[in-house]
mmCIF file of N, CA and C and ligand atoms in Angstrom:
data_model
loop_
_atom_site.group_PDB
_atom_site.id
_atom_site.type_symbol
_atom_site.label_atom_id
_atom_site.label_comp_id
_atom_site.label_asym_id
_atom_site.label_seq_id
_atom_site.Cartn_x
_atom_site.Cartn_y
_atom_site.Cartn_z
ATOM 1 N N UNK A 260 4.164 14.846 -18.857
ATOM 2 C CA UNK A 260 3.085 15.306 -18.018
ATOM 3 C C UNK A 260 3.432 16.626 -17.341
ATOM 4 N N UNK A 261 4.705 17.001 -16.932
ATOM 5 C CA UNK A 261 5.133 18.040 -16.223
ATOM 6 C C UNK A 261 4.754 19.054 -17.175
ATOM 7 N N UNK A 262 3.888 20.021 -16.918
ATOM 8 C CA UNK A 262 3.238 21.198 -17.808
ATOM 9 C C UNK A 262 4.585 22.412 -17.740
ATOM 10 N N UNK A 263 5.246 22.583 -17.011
ATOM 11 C CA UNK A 263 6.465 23.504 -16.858
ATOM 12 C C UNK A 263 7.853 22.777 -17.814
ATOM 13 N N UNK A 264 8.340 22.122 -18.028
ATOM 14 C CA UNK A 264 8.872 21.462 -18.567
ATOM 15 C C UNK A 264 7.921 22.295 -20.375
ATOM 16 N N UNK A 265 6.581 21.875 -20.370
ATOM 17 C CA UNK A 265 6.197 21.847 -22.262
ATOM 18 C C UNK A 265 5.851 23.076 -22.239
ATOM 19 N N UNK A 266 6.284 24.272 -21.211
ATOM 20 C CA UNK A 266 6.184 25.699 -21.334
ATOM 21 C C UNK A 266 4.518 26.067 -21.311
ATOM 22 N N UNK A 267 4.204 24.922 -20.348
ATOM 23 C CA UNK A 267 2.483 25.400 -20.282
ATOM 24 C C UNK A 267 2.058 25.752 -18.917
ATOM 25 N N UNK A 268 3.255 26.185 -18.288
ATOM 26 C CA UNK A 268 3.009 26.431 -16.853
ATOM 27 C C UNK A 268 3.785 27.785 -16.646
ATOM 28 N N UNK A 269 4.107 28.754 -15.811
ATOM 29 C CA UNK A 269 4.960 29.459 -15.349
ATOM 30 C C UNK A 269 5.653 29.718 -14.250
ATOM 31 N N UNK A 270 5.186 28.027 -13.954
ATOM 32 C CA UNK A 270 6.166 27.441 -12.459
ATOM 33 C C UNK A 270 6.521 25.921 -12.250
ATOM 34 N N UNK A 271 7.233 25.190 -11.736
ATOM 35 C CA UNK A 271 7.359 23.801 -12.331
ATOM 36 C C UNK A 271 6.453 23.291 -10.562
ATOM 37 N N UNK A 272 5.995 23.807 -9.943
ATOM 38 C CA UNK A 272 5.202 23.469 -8.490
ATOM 39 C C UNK A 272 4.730 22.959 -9.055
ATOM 40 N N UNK A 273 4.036 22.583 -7.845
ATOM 41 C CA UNK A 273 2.753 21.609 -8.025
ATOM 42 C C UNK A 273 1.445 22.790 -7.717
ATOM 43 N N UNK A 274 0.196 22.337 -8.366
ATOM 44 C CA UNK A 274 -0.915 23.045 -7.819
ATOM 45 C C UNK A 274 -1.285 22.663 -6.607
ATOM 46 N N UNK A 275 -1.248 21.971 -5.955
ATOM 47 C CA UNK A 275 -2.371 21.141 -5.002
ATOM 48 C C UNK A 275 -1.327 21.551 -3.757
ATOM 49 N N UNK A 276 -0.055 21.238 -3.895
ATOM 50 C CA UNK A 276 0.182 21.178 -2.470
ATOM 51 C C UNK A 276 1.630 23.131 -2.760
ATOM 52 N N UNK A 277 1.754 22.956 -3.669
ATOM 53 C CA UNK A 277 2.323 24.197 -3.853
ATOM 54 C C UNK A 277 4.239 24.463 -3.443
ATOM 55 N N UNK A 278 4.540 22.669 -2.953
ATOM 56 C CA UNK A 278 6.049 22.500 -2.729
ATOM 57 C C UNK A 278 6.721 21.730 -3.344
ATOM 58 N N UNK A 279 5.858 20.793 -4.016
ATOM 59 C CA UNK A 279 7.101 20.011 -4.995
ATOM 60 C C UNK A 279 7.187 20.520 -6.037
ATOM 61 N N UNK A 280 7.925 20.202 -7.122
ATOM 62 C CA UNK A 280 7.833 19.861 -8.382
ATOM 63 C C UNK A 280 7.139 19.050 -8.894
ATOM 64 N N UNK A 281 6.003 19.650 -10.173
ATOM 65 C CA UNK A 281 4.943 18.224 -10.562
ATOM 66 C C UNK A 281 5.667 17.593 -11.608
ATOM 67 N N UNK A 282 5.767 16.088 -11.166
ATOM 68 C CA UNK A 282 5.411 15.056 -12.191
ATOM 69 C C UNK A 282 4.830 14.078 -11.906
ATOM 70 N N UNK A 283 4.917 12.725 -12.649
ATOM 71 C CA UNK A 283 4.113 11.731 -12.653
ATOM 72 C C UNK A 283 4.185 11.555 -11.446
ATOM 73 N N UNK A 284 4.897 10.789 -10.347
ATOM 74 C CA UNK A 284 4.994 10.130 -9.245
ATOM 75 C C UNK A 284 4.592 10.494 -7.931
ATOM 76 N N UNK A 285 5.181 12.215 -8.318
ATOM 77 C CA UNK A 285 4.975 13.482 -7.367
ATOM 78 C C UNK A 285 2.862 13.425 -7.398
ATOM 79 N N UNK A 286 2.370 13.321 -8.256
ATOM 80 C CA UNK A 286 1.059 13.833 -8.604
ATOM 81 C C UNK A 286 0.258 12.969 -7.618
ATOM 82 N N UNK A 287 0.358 11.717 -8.410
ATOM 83 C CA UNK A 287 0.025 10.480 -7.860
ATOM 84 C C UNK A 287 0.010 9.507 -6.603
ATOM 85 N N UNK A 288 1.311 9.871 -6.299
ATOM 86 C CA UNK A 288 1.733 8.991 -4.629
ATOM 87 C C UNK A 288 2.517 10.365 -3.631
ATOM 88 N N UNK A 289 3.231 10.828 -4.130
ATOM 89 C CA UNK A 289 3.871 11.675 -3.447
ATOM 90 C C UNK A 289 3.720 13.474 -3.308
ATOM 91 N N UNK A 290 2.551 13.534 -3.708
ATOM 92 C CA UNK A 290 2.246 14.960 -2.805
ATOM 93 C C UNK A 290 1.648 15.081 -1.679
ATOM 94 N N UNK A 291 1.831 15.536 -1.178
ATOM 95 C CA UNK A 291 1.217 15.732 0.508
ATOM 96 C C UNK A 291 0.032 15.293 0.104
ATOM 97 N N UNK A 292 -1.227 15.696 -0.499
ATOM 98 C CA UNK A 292 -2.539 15.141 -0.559
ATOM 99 C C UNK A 292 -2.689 13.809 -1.253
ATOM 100 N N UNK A 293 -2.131 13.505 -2.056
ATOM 101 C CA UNK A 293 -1.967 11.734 -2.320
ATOM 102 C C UNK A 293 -1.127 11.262 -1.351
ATOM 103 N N UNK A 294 0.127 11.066 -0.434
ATOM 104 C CA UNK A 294 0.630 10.913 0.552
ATOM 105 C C UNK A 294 -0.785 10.597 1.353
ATOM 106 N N UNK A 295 -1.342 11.825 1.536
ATOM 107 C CA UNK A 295 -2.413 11.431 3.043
ATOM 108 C C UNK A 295 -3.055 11.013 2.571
ATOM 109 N N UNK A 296 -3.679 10.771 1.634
ATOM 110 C CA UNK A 296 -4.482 9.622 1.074
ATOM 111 C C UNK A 296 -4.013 8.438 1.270
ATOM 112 N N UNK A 297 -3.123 8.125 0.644
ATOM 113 C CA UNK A 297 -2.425 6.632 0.858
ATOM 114 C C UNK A 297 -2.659 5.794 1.977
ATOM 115 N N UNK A 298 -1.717 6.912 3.092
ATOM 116 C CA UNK A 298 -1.325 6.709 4.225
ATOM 117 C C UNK A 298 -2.752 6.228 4.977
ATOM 118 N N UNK A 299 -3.658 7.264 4.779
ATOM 119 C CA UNK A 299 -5.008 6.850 5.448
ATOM 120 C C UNK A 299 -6.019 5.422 5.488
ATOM 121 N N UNK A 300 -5.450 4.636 4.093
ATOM 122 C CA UNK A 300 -6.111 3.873 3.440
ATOM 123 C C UNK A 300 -5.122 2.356 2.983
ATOM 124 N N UNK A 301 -4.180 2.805 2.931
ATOM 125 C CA UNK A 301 -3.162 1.331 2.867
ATOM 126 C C UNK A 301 -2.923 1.025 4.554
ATOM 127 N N UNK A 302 -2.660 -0.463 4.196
ATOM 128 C CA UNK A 302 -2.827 -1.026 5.885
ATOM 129 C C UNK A 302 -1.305 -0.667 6.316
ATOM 130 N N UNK A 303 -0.728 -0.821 7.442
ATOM 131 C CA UNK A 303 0.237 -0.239 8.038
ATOM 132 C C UNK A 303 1.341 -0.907 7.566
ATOM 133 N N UNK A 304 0.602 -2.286 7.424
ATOM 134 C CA UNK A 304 1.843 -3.202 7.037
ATOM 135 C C UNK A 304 2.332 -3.773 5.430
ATOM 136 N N UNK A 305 1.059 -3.007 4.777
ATOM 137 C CA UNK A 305 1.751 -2.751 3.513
ATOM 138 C C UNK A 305 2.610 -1.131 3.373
ATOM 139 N N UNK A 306 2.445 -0.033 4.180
ATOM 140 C CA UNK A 306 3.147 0.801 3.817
ATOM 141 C C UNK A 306 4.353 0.916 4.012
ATOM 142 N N UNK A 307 5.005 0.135 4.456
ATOM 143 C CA UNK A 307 6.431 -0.354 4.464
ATOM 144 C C UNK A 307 7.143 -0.570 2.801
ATOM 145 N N UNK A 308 7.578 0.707 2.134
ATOM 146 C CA UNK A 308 8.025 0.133 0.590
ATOM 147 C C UNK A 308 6.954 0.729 -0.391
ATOM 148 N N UNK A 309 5.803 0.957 0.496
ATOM 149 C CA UNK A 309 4.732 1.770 -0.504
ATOM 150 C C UNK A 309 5.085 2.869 -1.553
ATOM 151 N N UNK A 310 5.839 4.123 -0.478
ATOM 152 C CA UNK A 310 6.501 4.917 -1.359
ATOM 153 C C UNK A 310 7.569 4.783 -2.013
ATOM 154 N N UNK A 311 8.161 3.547 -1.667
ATOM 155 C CA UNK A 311 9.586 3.900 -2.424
ATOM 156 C C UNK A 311 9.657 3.288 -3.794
ATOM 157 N N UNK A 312 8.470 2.717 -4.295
ATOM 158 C CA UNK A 312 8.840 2.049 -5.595
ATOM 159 C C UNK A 312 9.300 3.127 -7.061
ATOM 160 N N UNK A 313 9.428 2.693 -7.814
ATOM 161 C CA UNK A 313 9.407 3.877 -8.916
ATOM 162 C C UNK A 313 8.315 3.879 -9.664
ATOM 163 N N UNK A 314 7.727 4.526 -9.818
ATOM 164 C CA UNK A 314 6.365 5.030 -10.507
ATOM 165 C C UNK A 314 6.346 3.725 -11.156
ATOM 166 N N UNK A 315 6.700 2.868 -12.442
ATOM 167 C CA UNK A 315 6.196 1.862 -13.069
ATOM 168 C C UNK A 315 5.755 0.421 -11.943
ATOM 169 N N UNK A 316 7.423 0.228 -11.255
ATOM 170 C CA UNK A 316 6.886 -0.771 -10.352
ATOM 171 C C UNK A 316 5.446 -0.905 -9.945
ATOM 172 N N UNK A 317 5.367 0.433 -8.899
ATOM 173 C CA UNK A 317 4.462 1.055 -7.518
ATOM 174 C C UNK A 317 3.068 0.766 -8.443
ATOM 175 N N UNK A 318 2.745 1.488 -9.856
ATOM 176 C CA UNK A 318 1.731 0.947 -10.443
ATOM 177 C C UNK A 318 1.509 -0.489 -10.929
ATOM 178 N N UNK A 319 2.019 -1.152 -11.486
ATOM 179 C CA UNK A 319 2.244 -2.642 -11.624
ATOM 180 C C UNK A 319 1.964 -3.477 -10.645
ATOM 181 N N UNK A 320 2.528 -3.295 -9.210
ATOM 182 C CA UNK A 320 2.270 -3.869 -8.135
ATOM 183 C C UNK A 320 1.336 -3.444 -7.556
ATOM 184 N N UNK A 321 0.508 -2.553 -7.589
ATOM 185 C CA UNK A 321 -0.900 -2.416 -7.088
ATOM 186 C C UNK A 321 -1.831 -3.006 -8.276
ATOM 187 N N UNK A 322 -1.779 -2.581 -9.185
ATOM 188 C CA UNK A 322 -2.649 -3.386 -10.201
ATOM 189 C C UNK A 322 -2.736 -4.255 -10.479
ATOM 190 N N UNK A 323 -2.044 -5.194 -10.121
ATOM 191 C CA UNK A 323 -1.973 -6.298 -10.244
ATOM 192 C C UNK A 323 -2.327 -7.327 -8.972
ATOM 193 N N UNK A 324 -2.449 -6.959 -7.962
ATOM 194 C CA UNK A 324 -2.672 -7.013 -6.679
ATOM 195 C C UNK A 324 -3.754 -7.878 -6.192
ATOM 196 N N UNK A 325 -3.764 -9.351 -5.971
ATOM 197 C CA UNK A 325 -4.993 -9.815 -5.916
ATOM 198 C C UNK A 325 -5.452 -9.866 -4.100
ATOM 199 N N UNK A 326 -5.070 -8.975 -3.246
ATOM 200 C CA UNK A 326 -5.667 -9.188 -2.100
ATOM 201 C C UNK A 326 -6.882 -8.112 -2.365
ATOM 202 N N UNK A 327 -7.542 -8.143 -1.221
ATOM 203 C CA UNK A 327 -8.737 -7.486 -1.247
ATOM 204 C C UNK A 327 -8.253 -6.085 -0.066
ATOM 205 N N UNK A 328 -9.119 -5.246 -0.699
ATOM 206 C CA UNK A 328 -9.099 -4.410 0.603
ATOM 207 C C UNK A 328 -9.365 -4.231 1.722
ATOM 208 N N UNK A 329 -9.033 -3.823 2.975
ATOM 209 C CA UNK A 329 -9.310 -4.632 4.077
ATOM 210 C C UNK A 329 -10.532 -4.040 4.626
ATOM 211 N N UNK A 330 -11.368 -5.093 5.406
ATOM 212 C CA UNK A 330 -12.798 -4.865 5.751
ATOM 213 C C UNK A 330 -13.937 -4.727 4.949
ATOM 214 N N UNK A 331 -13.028 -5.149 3.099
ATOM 215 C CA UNK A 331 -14.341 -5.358 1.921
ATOM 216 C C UNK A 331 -13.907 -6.592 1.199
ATOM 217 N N UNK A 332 -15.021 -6.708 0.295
ATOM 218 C CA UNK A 332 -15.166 -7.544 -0.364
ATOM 219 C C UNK A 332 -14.647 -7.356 -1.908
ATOM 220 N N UNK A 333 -14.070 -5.964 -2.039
ATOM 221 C CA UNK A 333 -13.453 -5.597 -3.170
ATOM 222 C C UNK A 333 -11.759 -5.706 -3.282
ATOM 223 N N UNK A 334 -11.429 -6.042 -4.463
ATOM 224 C CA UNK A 334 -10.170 -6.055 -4.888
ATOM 225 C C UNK A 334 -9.256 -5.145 -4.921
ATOM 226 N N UNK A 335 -8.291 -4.793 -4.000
ATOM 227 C CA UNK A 335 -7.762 -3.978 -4.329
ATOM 228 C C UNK A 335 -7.254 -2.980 -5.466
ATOM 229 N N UNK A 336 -6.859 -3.740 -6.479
ATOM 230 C CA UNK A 336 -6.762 -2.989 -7.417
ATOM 231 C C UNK A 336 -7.597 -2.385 -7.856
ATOM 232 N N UNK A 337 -9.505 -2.645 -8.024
ATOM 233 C CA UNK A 337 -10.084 -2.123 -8.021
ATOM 234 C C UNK A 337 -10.393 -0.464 -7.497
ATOM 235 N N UNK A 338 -9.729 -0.452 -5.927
ATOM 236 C CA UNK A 338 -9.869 0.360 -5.563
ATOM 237 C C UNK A 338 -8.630 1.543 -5.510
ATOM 238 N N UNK A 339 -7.187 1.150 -6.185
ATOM 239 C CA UNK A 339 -6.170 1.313 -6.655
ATOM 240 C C UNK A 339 -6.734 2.897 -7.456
ATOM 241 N N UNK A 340 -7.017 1.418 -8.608
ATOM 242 C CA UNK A 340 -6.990 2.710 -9.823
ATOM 243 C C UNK A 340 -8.368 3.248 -10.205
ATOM 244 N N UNK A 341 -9.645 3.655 -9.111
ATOM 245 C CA UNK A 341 -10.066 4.128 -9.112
ATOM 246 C C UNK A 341 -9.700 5.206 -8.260
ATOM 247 N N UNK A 342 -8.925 5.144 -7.421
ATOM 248 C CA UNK A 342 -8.319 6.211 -7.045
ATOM 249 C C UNK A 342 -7.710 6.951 -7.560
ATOM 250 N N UNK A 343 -6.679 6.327 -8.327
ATOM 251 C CA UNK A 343 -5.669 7.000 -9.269
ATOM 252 C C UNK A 343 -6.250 7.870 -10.197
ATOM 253 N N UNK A 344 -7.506 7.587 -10.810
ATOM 254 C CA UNK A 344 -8.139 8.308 -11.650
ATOM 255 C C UNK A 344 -8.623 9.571 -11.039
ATOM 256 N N UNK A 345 -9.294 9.676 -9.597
ATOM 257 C CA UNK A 345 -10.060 10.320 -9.073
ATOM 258 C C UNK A 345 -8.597 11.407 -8.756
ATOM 259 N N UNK A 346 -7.605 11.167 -8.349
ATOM 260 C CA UNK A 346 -6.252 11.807 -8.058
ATOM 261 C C UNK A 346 -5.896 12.839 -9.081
ATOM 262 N N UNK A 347 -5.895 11.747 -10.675
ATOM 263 C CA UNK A 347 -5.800 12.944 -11.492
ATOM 264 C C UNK A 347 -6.596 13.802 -11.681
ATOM 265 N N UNK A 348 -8.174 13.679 -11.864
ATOM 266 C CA UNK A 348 -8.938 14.622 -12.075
ATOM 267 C C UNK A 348 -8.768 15.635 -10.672
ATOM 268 N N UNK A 349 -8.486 15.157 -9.568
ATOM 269 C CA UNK A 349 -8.694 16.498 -8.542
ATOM 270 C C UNK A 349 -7.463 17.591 -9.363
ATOM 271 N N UNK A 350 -6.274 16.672 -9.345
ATOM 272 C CA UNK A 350 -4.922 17.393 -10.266
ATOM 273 C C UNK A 350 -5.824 18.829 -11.279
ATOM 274 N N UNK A 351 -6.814 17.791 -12.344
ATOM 275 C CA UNK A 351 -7.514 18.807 -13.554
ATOM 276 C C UNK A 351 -7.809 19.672 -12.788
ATOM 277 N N UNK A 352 -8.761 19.524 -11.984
ATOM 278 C CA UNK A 352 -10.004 20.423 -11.824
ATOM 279 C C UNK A 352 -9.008 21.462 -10.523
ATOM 280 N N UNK A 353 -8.226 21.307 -10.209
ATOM 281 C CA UNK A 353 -7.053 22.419 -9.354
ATOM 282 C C UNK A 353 -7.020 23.185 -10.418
ATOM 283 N N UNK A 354 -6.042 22.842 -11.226
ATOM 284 C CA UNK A 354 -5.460 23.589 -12.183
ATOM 285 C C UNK A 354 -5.822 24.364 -12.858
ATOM 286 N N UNK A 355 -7.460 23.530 -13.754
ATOM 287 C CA UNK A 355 -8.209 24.250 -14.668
ATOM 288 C C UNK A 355 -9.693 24.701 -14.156
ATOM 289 N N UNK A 356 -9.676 24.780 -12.836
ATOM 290 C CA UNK A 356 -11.209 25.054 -12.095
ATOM 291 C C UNK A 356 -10.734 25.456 -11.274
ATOM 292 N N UNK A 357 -9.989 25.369 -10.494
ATOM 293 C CA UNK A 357 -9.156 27.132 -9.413
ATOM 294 C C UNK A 357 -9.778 26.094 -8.176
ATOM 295 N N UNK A 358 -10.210 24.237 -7.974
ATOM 296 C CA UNK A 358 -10.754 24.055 -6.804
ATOM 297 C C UNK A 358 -10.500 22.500 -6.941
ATOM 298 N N UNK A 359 -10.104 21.512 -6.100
ATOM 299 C CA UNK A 359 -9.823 20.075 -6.401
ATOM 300 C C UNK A 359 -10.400 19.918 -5.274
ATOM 301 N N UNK A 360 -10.999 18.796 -5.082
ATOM 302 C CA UNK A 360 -11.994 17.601 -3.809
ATOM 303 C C UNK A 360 -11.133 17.405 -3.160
ATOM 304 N N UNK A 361 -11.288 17.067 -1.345
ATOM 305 C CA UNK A 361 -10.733 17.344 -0.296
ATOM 306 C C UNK A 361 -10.400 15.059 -0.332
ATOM 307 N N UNK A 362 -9.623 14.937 0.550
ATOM 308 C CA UNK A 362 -9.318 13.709 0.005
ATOM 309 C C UNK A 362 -10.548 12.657 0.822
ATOM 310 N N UNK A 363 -11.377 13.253 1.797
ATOM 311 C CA UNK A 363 -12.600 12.815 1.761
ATOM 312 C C UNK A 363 -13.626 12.651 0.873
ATOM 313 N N UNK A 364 -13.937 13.256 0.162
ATOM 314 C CA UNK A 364 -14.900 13.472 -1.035
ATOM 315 C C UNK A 364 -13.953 12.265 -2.176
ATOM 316 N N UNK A 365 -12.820 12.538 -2.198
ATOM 317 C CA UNK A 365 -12.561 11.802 -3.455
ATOM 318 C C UNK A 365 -12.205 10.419 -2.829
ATOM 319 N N UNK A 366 -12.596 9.770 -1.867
ATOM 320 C CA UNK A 366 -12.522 8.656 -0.984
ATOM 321 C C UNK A 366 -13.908 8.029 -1.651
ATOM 322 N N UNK A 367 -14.981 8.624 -0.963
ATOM 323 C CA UNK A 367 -16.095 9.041 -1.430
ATOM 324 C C UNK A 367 -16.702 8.690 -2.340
ATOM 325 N N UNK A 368 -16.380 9.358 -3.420
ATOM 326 C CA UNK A 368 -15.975 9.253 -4.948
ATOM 327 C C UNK A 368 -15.628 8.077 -5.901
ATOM 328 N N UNK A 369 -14.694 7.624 -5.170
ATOM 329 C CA UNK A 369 -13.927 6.766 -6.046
ATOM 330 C C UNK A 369 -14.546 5.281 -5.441
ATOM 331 N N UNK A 370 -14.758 5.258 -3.879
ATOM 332 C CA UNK A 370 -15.427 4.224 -3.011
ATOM 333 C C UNK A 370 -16.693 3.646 -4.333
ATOM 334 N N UNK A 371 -17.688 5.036 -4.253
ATOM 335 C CA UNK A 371 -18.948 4.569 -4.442
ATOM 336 C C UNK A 371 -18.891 3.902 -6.305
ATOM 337 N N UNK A 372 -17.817 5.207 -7.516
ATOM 338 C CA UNK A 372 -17.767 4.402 -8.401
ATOM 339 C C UNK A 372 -16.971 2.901 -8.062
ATOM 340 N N UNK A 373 -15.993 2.599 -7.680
ATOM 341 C CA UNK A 373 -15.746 0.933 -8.048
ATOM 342 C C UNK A 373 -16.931 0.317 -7.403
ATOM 343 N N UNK A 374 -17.525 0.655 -6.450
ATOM 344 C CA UNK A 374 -18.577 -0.531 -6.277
ATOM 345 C C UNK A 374 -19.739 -0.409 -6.945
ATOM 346 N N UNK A 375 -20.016 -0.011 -7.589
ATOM 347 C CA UNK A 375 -20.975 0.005 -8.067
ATOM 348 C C UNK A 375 -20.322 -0.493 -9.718
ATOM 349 N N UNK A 376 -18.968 -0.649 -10.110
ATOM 350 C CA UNK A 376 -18.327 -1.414 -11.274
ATOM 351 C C UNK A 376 -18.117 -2.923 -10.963
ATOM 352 N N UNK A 377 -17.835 -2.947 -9.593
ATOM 353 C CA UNK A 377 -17.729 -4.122 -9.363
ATOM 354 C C UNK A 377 -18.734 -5.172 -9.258
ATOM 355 N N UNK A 378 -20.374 -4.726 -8.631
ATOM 356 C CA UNK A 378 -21.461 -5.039 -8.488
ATOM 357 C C UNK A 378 -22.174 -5.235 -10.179
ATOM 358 N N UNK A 379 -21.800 -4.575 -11.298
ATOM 359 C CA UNK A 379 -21.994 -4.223 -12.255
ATOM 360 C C UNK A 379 -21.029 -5.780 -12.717
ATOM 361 N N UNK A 380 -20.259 -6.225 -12.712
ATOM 362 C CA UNK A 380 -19.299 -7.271 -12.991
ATOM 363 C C UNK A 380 -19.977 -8.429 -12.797
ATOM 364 N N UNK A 381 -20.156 -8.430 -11.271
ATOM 365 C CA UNK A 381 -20.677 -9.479 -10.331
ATOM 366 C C UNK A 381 -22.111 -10.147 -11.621
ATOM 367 N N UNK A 382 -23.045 -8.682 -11.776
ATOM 368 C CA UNK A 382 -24.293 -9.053 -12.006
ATOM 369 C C UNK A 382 -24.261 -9.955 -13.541
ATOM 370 N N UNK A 383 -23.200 -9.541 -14.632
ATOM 371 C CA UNK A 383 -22.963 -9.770 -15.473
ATOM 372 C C UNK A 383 -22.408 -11.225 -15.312
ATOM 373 N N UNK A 384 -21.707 -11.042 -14.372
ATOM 374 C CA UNK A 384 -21.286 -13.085 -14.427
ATOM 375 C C UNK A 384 -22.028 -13.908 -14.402
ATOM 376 N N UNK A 385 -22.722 -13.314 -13.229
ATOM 377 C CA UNK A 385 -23.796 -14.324 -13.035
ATOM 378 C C UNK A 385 -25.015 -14.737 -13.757
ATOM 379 N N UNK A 386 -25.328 -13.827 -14.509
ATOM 380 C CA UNK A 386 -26.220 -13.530 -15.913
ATOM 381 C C UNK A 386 -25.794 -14.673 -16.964
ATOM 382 N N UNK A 387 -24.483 -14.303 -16.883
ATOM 383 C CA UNK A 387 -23.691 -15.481 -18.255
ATOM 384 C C UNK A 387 -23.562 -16.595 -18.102
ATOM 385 N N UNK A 388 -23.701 -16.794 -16.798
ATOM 386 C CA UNK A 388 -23.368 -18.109 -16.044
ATOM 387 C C UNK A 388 -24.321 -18.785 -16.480
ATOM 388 N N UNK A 389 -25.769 -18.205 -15.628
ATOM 389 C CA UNK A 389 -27.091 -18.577 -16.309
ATOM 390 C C UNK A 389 -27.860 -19.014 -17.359
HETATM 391 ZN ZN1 ZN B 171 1.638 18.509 -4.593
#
């Protein structure tokens, strides 16, 4: 994934925050703007260990994750890796659009698609059930 590393970059930074080095983990959990994302949105008492997993764990253990998010009715993981997705594309659209979504918008974003996947689930069960 590191574009400097496959000679498709001419700096090994990051776009978004402009001090690390990008790779997987860095992109995802540990740049200042995924950091404040996190931080804003995981409860206090799961962020204890949040950052320190290694990229496979840290994904595994959120995805797999059957509590809900707090103050909804949605699954965390749900709202996991709709984030994660929304994370990389801000990543794209930095890089290859000169502009990435502020971590409000991609809150936003990612909020309104899972529920509306999840509601989309819901309606289907209950359909089949029927
Ligand atoms: Zn960064």
């Amino acid at each position: 994934m590191n574009r400097w590393h496959r000679n498709l970059s001419d700096r090994p930074l990051c776009d978004i925050c402009g001090v690390d080095d990008e790779s997987d983990i860095q992109i995802f959990r540990n740049c200042k703007a995924s950091k404040d994302l996190w931080t804003a949105i995981v409860h206090h008492q799961n962020l204890r260990g949040f950052f320190d997993l290694p990229l496979e764990n840290w994904l595994l253990q959120n995805l797999t994750a059957n509590q809900l998010l707090i103050g909804t009715a949605t699954p965390w993981k749900f709202h996991f890796s709709s984030l994660l997705w929304k994370v990389w594309k801000r990543r794209n659209s930095t890089i290859f659009e000169g502009e990435g979504m502020s971590n409000a918008d991609l809150y936003r974003m990612s909020t309104n698609w899972h529920n509306i996947m999840f509601h989309l689930r819901q309606l289907l069960k209950s359909r089949l059930i029927t």
